[in-house]
XYZ file of C-alpha atoms in Angstrom:
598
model
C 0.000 0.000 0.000
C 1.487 3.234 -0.855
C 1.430 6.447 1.286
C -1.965 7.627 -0.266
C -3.849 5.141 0.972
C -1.972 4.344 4.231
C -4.250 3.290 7.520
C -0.999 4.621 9.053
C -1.425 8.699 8.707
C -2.947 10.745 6.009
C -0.310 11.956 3.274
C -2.929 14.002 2.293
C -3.616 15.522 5.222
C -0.290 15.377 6.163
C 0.872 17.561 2.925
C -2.045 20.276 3.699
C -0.696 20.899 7.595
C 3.065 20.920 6.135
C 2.794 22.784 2.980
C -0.823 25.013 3.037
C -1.383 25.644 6.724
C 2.770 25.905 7.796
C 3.989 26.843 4.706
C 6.992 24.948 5.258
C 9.125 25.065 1.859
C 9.521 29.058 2.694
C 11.989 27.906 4.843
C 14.119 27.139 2.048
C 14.722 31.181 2.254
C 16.279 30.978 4.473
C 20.336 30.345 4.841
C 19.837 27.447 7.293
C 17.615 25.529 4.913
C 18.455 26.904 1.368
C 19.811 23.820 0.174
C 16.641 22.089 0.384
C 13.376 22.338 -1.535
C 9.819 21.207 -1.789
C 10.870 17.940 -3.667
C 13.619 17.284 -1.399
C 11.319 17.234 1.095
C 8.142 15.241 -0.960
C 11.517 12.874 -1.461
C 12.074 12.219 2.911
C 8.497 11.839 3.339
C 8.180 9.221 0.959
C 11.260 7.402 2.038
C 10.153 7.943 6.014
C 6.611 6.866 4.893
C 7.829 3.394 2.533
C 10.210 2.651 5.778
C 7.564 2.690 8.116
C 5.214 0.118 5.897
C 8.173 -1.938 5.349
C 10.156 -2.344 8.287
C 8.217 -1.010 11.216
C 4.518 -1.732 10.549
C 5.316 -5.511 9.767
C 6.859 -5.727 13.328
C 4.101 -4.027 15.531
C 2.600 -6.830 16.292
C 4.849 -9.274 17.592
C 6.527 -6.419 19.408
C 3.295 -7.108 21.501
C 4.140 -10.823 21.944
C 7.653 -10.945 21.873
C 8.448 -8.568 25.390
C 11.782 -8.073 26.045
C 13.358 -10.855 28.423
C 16.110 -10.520 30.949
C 18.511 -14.038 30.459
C 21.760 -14.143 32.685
C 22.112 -10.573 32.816
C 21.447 -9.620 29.203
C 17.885 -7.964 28.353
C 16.681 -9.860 24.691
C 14.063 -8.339 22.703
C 12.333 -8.843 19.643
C 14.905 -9.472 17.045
C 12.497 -7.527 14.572
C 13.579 -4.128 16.530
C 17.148 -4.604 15.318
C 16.315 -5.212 11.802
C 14.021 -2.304 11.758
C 16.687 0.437 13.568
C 19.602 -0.732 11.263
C 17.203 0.142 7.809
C 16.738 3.261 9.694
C 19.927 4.045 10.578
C 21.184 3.506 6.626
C 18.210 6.031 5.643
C 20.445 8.631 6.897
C 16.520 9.770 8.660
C 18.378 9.506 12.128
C 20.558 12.436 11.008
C 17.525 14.511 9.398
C 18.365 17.551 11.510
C 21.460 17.912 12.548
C 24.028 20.107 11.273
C 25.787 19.161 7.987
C 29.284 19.582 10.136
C 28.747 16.545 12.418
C 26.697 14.804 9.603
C 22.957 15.872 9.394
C 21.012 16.242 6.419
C 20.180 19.678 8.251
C 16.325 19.338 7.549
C 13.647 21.416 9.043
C 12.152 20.550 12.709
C 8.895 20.418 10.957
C 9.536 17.997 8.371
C 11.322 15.809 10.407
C 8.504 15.292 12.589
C 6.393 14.662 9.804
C 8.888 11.216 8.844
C 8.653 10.309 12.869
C 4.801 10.799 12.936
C 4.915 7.789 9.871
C 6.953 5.889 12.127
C 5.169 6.315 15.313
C 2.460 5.261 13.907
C 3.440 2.422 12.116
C 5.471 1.143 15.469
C 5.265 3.314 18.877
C 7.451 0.959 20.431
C 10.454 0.067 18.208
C 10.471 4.103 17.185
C 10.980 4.811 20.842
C 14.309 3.273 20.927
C 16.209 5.965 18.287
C 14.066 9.249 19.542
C 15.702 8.659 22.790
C 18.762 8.997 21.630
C 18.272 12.006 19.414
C 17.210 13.583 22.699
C 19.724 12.753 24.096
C 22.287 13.505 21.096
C 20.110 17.185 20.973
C 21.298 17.428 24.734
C 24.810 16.602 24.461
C 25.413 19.411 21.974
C 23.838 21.760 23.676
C 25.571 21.546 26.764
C 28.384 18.961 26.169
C 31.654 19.254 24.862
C 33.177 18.775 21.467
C 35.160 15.902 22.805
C 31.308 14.304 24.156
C 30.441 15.027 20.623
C 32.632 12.797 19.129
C 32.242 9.789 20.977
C 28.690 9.873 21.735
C 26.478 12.303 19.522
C 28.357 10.635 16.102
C 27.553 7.214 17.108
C 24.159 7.633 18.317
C 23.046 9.946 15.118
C 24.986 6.778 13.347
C 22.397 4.592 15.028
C 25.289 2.707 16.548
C 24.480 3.727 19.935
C 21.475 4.520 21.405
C 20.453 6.348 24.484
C 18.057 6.899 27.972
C 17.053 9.516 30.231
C 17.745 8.308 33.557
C 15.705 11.022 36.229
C 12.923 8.463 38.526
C 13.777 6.443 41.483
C 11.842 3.843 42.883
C 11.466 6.098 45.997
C 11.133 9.356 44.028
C 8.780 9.283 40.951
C 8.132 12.817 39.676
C 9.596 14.529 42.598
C 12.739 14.927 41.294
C 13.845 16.763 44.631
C 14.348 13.302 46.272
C 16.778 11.689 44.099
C 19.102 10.000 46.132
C 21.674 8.292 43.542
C 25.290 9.857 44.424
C 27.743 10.960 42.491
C 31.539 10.526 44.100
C 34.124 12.877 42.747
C 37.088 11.115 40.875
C 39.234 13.023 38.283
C 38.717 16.059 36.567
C 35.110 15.707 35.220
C 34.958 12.300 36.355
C 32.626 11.107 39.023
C 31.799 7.345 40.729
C 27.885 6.976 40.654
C 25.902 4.856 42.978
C 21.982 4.083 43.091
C 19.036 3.001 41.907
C 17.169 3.938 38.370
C 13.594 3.066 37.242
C 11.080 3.343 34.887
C 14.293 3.738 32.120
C 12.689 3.140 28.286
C 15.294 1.609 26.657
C 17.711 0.867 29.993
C 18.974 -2.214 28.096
C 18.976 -4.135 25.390
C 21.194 -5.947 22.972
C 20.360 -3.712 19.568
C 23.252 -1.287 19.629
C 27.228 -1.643 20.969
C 26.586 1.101 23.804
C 23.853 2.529 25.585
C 24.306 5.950 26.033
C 22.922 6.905 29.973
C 22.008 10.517 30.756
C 21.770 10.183 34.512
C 20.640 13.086 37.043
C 22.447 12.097 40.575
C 23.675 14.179 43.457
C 27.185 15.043 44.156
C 28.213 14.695 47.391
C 28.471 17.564 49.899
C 25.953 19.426 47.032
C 22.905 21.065 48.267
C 19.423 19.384 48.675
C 16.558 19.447 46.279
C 16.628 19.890 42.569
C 19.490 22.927 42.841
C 21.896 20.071 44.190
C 21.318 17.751 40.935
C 23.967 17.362 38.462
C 23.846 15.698 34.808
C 26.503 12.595 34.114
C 27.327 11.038 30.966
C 27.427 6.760 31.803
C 27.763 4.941 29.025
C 27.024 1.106 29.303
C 30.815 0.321 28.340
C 33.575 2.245 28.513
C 35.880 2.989 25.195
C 39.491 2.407 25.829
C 41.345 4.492 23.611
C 40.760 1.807 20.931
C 41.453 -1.122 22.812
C 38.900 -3.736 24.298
C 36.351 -1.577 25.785
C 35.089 -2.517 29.548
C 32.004 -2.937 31.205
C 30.735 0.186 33.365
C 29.123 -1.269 36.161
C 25.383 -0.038 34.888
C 23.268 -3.312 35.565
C 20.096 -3.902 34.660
C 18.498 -5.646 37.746
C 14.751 -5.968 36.751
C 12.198 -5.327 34.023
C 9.086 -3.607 33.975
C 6.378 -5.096 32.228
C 3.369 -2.373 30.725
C -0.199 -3.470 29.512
C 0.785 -1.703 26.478
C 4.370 -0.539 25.001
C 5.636 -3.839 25.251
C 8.292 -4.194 22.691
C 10.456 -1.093 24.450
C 12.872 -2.392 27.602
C 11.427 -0.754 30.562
C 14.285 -1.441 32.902
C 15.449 -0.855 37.118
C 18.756 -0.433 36.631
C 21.480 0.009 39.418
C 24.630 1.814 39.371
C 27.955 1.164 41.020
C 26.419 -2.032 42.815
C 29.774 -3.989 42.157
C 29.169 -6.349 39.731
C 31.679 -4.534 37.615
C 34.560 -2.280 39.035
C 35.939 -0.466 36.382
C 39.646 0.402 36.677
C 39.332 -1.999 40.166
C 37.610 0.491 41.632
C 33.945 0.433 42.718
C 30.926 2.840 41.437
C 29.320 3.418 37.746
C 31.747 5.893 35.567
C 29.658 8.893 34.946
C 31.506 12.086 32.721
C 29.723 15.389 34.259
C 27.669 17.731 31.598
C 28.583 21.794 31.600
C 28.575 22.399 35.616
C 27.550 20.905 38.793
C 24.493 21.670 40.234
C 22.581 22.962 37.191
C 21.703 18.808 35.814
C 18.203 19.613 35.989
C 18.210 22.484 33.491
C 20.223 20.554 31.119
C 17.588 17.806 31.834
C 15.005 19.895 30.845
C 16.570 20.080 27.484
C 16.177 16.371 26.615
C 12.361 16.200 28.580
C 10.329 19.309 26.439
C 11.694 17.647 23.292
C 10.319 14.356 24.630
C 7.236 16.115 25.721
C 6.568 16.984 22.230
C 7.408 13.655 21.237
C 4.896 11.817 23.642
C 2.194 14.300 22.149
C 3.418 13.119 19.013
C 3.210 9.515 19.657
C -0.220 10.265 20.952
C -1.172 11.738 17.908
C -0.265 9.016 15.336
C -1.726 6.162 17.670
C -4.890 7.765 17.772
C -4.204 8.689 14.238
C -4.051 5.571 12.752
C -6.535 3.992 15.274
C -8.848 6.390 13.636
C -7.952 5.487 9.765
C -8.511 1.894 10.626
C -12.134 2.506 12.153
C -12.700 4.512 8.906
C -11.684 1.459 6.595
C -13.393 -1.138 8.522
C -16.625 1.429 8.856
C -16.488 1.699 4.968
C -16.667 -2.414 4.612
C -18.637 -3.625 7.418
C -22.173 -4.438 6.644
C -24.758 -3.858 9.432
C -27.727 -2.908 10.325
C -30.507 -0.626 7.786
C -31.373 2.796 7.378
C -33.319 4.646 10.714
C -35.905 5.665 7.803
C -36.362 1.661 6.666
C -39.734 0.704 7.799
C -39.161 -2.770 6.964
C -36.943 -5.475 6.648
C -36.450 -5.556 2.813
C -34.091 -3.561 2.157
C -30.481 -4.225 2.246
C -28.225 -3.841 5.241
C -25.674 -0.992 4.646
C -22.021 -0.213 5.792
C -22.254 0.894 9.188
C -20.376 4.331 8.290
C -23.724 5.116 6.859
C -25.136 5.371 10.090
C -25.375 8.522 12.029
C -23.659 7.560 15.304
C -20.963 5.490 13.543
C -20.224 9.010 12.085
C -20.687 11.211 15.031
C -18.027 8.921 16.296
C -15.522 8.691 13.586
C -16.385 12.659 13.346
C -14.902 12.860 17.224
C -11.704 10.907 16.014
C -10.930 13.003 13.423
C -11.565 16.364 14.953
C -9.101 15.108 17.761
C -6.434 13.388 15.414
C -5.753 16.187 12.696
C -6.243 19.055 15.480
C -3.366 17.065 17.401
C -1.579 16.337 13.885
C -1.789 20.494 13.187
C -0.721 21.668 16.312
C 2.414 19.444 17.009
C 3.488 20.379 13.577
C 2.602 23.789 14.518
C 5.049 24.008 17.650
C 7.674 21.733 15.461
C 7.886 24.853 13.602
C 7.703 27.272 16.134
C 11.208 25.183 17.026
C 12.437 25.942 13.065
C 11.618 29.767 13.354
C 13.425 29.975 16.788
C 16.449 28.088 14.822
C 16.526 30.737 12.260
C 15.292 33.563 13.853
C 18.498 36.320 14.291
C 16.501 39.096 16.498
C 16.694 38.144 19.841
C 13.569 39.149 20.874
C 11.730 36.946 17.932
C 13.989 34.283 19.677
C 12.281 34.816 22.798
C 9.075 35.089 21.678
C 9.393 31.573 19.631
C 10.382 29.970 23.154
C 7.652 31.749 25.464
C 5.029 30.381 22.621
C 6.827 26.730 23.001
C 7.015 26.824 27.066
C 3.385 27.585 26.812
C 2.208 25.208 24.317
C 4.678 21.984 25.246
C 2.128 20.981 28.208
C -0.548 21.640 26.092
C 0.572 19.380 22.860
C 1.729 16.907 25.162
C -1.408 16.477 27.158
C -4.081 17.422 25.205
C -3.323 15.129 22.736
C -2.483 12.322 25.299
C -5.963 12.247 26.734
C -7.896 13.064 23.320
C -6.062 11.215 20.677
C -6.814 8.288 23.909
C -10.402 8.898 23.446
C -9.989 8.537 19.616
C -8.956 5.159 20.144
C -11.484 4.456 22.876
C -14.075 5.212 19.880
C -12.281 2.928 17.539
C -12.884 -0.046 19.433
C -16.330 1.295 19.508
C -16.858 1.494 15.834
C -15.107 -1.948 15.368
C -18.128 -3.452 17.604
C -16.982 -6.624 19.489
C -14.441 -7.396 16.703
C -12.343 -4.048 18.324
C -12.264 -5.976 21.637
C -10.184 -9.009 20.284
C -6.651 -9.307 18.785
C -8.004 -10.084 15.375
C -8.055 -6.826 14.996
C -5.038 -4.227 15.996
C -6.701 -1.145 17.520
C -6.857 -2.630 20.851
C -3.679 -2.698 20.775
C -3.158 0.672 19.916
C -5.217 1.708 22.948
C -3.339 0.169 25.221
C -0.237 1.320 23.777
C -1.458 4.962 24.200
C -2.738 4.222 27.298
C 1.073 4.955 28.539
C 1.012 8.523 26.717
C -0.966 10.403 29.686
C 1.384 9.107 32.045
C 5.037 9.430 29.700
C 7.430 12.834 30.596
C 5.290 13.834 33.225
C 1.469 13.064 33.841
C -1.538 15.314 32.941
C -1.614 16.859 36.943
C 2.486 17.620 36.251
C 1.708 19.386 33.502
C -0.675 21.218 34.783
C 1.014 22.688 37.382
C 3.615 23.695 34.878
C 1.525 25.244 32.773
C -0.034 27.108 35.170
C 2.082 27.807 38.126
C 4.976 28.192 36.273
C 4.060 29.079 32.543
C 1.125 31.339 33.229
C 1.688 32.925 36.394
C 5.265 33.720 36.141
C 5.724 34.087 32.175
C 4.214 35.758 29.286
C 3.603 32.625 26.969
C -0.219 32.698 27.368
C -0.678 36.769 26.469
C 1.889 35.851 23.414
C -0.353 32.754 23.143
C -3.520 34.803 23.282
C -2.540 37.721 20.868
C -2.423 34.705 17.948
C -5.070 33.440 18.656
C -7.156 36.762 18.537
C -5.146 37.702 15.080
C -6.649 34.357 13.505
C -10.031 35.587 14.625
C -9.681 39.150 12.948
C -8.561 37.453 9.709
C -11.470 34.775 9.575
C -14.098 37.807 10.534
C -12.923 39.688 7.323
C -12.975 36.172 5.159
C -16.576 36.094 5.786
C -18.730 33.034 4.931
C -18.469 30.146 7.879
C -15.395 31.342 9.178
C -17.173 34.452 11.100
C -19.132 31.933 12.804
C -16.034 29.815 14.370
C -14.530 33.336 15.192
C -16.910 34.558 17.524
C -17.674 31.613 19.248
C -13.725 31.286 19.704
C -13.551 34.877 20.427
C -15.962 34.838 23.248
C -13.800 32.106 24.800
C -10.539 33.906 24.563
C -12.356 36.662 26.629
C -13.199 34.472 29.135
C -10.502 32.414 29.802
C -8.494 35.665 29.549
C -10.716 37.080 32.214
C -10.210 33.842 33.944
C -6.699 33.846 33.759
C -6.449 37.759 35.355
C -8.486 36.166 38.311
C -6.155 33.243 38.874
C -3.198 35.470 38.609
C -4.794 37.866 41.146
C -6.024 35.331 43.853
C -4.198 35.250 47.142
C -4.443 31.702 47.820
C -2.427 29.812 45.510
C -3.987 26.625 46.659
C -7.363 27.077 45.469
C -5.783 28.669 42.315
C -3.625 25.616 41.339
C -6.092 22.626 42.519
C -8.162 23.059 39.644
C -4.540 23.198 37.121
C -5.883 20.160 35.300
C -9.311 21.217 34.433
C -7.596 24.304 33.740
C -5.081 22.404 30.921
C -8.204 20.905 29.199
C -9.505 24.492 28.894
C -6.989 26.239 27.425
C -5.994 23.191 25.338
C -9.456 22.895 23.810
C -9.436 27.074 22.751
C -5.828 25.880 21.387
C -7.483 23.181 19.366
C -10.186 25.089 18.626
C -8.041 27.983 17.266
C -5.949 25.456 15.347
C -8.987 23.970 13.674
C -10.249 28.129 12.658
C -6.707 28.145 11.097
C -7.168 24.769 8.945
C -10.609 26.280 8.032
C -9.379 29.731 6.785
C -6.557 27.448 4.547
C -9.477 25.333 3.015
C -11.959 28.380 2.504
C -13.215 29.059 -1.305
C -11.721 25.462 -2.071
C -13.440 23.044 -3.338
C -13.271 18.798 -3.390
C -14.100 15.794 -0.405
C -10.762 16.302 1.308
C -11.472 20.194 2.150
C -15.693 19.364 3.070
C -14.255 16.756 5.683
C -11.582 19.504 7.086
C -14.726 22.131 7.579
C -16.997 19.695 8.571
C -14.646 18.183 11.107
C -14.149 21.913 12.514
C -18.037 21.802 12.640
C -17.776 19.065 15.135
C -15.269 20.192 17.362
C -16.528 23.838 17.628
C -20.904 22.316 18.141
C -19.673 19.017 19.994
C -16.855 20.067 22.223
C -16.207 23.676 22.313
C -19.098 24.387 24.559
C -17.783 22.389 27.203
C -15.073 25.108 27.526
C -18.156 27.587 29.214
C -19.131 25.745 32.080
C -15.751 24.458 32.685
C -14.834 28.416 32.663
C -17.085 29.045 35.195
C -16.058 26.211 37.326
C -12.314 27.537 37.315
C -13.646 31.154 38.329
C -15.469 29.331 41.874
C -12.279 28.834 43.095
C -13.975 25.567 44.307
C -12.366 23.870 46.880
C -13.635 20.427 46.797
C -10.806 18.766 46.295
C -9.057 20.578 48.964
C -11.451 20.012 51.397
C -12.117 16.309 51.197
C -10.239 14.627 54.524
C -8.039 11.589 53.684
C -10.193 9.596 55.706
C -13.403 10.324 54.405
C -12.479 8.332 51.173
C-alpha cells in the first residue's frame, strides 16, 4: 500500500498541515535551509513513509508478543527491533536535523517530525528506541563538549548507539527533589555513581554496541533538592582508547512489564552495585555535563523535546486507530437505514449510520487538530532556529514553554479517546486481537502518564508558565489575530470566530483572576481542568486556522476539514463555558475532602 492510501497517517492531510497551513518550503529562504526544496522534502516523506510500511509496521505486532526478556544478565528483545533500527539508521533519517558539520542532512524541525509521525504510527514501540537517543544527542550538543560530541552524539546519530534519560527512582517518581543516587568525585570531570534507576525506556537491550545513559544524581556535599542535581554522561561500556572496551558497572536488575508498550525495555537499573569495578575500583563511571548543580536544566533540554514527542506519539496512535475505524466502517455491513420501515431492504455499511459518524467525526476532529498543532510548535522550534533578532527568539520559546504541556497532554488524553471510539466502531471485533486497535489503545494508554502526567503538567503550565511568564498573552494575541482574519474572510469562518472569540475573553478574564487570587492553593487545585480548557481554545483555534486554509476550495478532502471543525466547535467547544465558570469558583472540593473520608 502506498502512502496515499496508508491506515498509518494521512499523506494528504499530512501535505495540507506541512505545505498550506505551515507553509513549510519558505523555509528554504532561508540560509539554514536553502539547500533544500519542496521535492527534497516530498523525497524524505516518501522514504520515512515506505520505511515505516516496510520495516516497522510488519513488526508491531509481535513487538506485543515478543516482550523483552532478561537471560543471565542480558535484556533480549524482539529481534524484529534490530532489523528495523539498522534500515533506519542507513536512511540517513536519524541524522535529518542535525548540522551538515557533524553529519545531518540539516532538515527542518517540521519535516522531520512529519517522517517520525509515519513511524510512530506504524510502530510506537520500536520508534521509541532511536528518539531517545536524538534527545539525548540534541542534549549533548547543547551543553556537552566537542570531545562528548565525538564519541557519543556521532555514534548515536549513526544509530550505533542509542540512548536513555535516567531522572525516577523507585522512591522518588516525579519529585525529582528526592533523588538519592550519588555521584563521588574522581578526576577532573569524572565522578563514581551509585543508586538506583527506574522506569528507564530503553535501559537495556542488545540492539546497539553502547547505551548511552544521561543520569541526574547528586554530588556529594551538594545542596538538597533539585538545585543540588547534576547531569553525568554513563555509558554502558567504557571505550578504551581503541582497545577492548570494559564494562561500566550499569546493571540492569529488573524489568518492567506495561499493559501496552511492550516491545520497548522498561528497565530498574542500578549503578555502582559492584558487579563490575571499572579500573578496580567500585561505582558506575559517569563524565559530568557543563557544571555541577545545574543537571536539571540541562535535563530539561532532553524532557520538552520528549514532551513533544509523547504528544506526538499520541497523535499518530490515535491517528491511525482512527484510519482503521474509517476502513473497517467503509466495509462492514450492518444494520438498515433509521428511515427503513421494513426489513427488505439491504443492510448498509455501518459508516452510513449517524452515530458510527458522530463517532468517527470525534476521532478526526481530535487526530488532525493534534496532527496540526504538534506540527505547529515543530515549527515554532524551526523559526526559533533561524530567527536572528533576539527578541523573535524569545518570543518563539515563550510560545513553546506555553504550548509543550498543552501538545503533550491534550493530545495524550484526546487522541486516547480517539482510540477508545475505535474499538467502539469496530463493535466486538475491536475488543479481540483479530483486529489491531486494541492494541493501539493500550499502547497509548502509557502517553498520559510518559514525561510527566496530565496533573504535572498542569502545574507547569499554570504555576509556572502562566503565572510567572508571558507565553499565554503571546499565546492569546495569535489566537485573537486568527479571529480578525477569519471575521474579514466572511462566509463560515465568522461563525467559528466569535464563538472562539468569546472564549478567549473568558478564559483571559479567567486567567487575570487566577493570577490575582491570594491563595495559591485554590488557584492551582483546579490546574488540570484548567489544561483541558486552554488546550481545547488551542485546538479550537488550530482547527479556525485549517478552516481559513481550506476556505473558497473546493473537493471531499477540504468538506471533511470544515466539517470536522463543525464538530469540534458544536460538539466540544461548549464544554469550555461551564468548565470556565467552574475555574472562576475557586472551588475547593478537592481541597477540602479529609483523607479519611475516602
Amino acid at each position: 500500500m502506498n502512502s496515499r492510501g496508508s491506515l498509518l497517517i494521512s499523506r494528504r492531510d499530512l501535505e495540507f498541515v506541512l505545505f498550506e497551513f505551515l507553509r513549510v518550503d519558505e523555509l528554504t529562504r532561508t540560509e539554514r535551509y536553502e539547500q533544500h526544496s519542496r521535492a527534497t522534502f516530498d523525497a524524505i516523506l516518501d522514504l520515512s513513509a515506505d520505511i515505516a510500511e516496510q520495516h516497522f509496521a510488519s513488526h508491531n505486532q509481535s513487538n506485543d508478543t515478543i516482550e523483552p526478556k532478561l537471560v543471565d544478565g542480558v535484556v533480549e528483545v524482539n529481534p524484529d527491533i534490530k532489523k528495523a533500527l539498522k534500515v533506519l539508521s542507513r536512511s540517513g533519517l536519524m541524522a535529518a536535523t542535525f548540522d551538515e558539520e557533524v553529519g545531518g542532512l540539516q532538515l527542518p524541525e517540521t519535516i522531520a517530525g512529519a517522517c517520525w509521525m509515519w513511524l510512530l504510527a506504524a510502530n510506537s514501540t520500536t520508534t521509541a528506541y532511536p528518539m531517545l537517543a536524538l534527545g539525548g544527542a540534541n542534549l549533548l550538543l547543547a551543553h556537552g563538549t566537542p570531545d562528548d560530541a565525538r564519541e557519543f552524539v556521532d555514534p548515536m546519530i549513526e544509530g550505533r548507539f542509542l540512548g536513555t534519560m535516567c531522572l525516577s527512582e523507585p522512591q522518588a517518581g516525579s519529585s525529582l527533589g528526592a533523588i538519592r543516587t550519588r555521584a563521588v568525585p574522581d578526576e577532573g570531570r569524572v565522578h563514581r555513581l551509585f543508586g538506583q534507576k527506574m522506569w528507564i525506556s530503553g535501559g537495556d537491550h542488545n540492539l546497539t554496541e553502547n547505551i548511552v545513559h544521561l543520569v541526574l544524581a547528586r554530588i556529594d556535599g551538594g545542596p538538597e533538592g533539585s538545585k543540588g542535581l547534576s547531569l553525568f554522561i554513563v555509558p554502558k561500556t567504557l571505550s578504551d582508547n581503541g582497545h577492548d572496551a570494559q564494562r561500566n558497572d550499569v546493571v540492569c536488575v529488573g524489568l518492567n512489564h506495561k499493559m501496552g508498550f511492550r516491545g520497548t525495555s522498561n528497565a530498574v537499573l542500578s549503578f555502582g552495585d559492584g558487579e563490575y569495578q571499572p579500573d578496580g575500583r567500585p561505582g558506575a563511571v559517569g563524565y559530568l555535563v557543563g557544571e555541577a548543580g545545574r543537571g536539571l536544566s540541562y535535563m530539561f533540554h532532553m524532557m520538552n523535546e520528549s514532551r513533544i514527542g509523547v504528544g506526538a506519539c499520541a497523535t499518530a496512535l490515535g491517528y491511525t486507530g482512527y484510519l482503521h475505524a474509517l476502513d473497517y466502517a467503509r466495509t462492514r455491513e450492518q444494520g438498515r437505514r433509521l428511515t427503513d420501515d421494513g426489513d427488505d431492504e439491504a443492510e448498509i455499511p455501518i459508516i452510513e449510520h449517524p452515530d458510527v459518524k458522530r463517532m468517527l467525526l470525534a476521532q478526526k476532529s481530535y487526530v488532525e487538530g493534534a496532527l496540526a498543532l504538534n506540527m505547529y510548535c515543530r515549527m515554532l522550534l524551526d523559526e526559533r532556529r533561524t530567527a536572528v533578532d533576539p527578541d523573535e527568539v524569545a518570543e518563539k520559546n515563550s510560545l513553546l514553554g506555553i504550548l509543550t504541556p498543552i501538545v503533550k497532554s491534550w493530545s495524550a488524553q484526546w487522541c486516547l479517546i480517539a482510540n477508545d471510539l475505535a474499538i467502539q466502531v469496530h463493535g466486538g471485533y475491536g475488543y479481540t486481537r483479530d483486529y489491531p486497535v486494541e492494541q493501539f489503545y493500550r499502547d497509548n494508554r502509557l502517553n498520559p502518564i510518559h514525561e510527566g502526567t496530565h496533573g504535572v503538567q498542569a502545574l507547569d503550565l499554570l504555576g509556572r508558565k502562566v503565572f510567572q511568564g508571558d507565553g499565554f498573552d503571546l499565546l492569546m494575541s495569535r489566537v485573537r489575530a486568527t479571529i480578525d482574519r477569519a471575521a474579514a474572510a466572511g462566509s463560515e469562518c465568522v461563525e467559528f470566530a466569535e464563538q472562539l472569540a468569546e472564549y478567549v475573553e473568558r478564559i483571559e478574564a479567567c486567567t487575570a483572576l487566577l493570577r490575582r487570587c491570594r491563595d495559591k492553593e485554590a488557584a492551582l487545585a483546579n490546574a488540570t481542568p484548567y489544561l483541558e480548557v486552554l488546550g481545547h481554545i488551542v485546538i479550537g483555534w488550530i482547527w479556525l486556522e485549517q478552516v481559513l486554509c481550506a476556505d473558497g476550495r473546493t473537493g471531499d478532502f477540504y468538506e471533511g476539514k470544515r466539517q470536522a471543525a463543525r464538530y469540534f466547535y458544536s460538539y466540544e467547544m461548549p464544554t469550555v463555558s461551564y468548565r470556565i465558570g467552574f475555574l472562576e469558583s475557586l472551588d475547593r472540593t478537592t481541597i477540602e475532602m479529609a483523607v479519611e473520608w475516602f
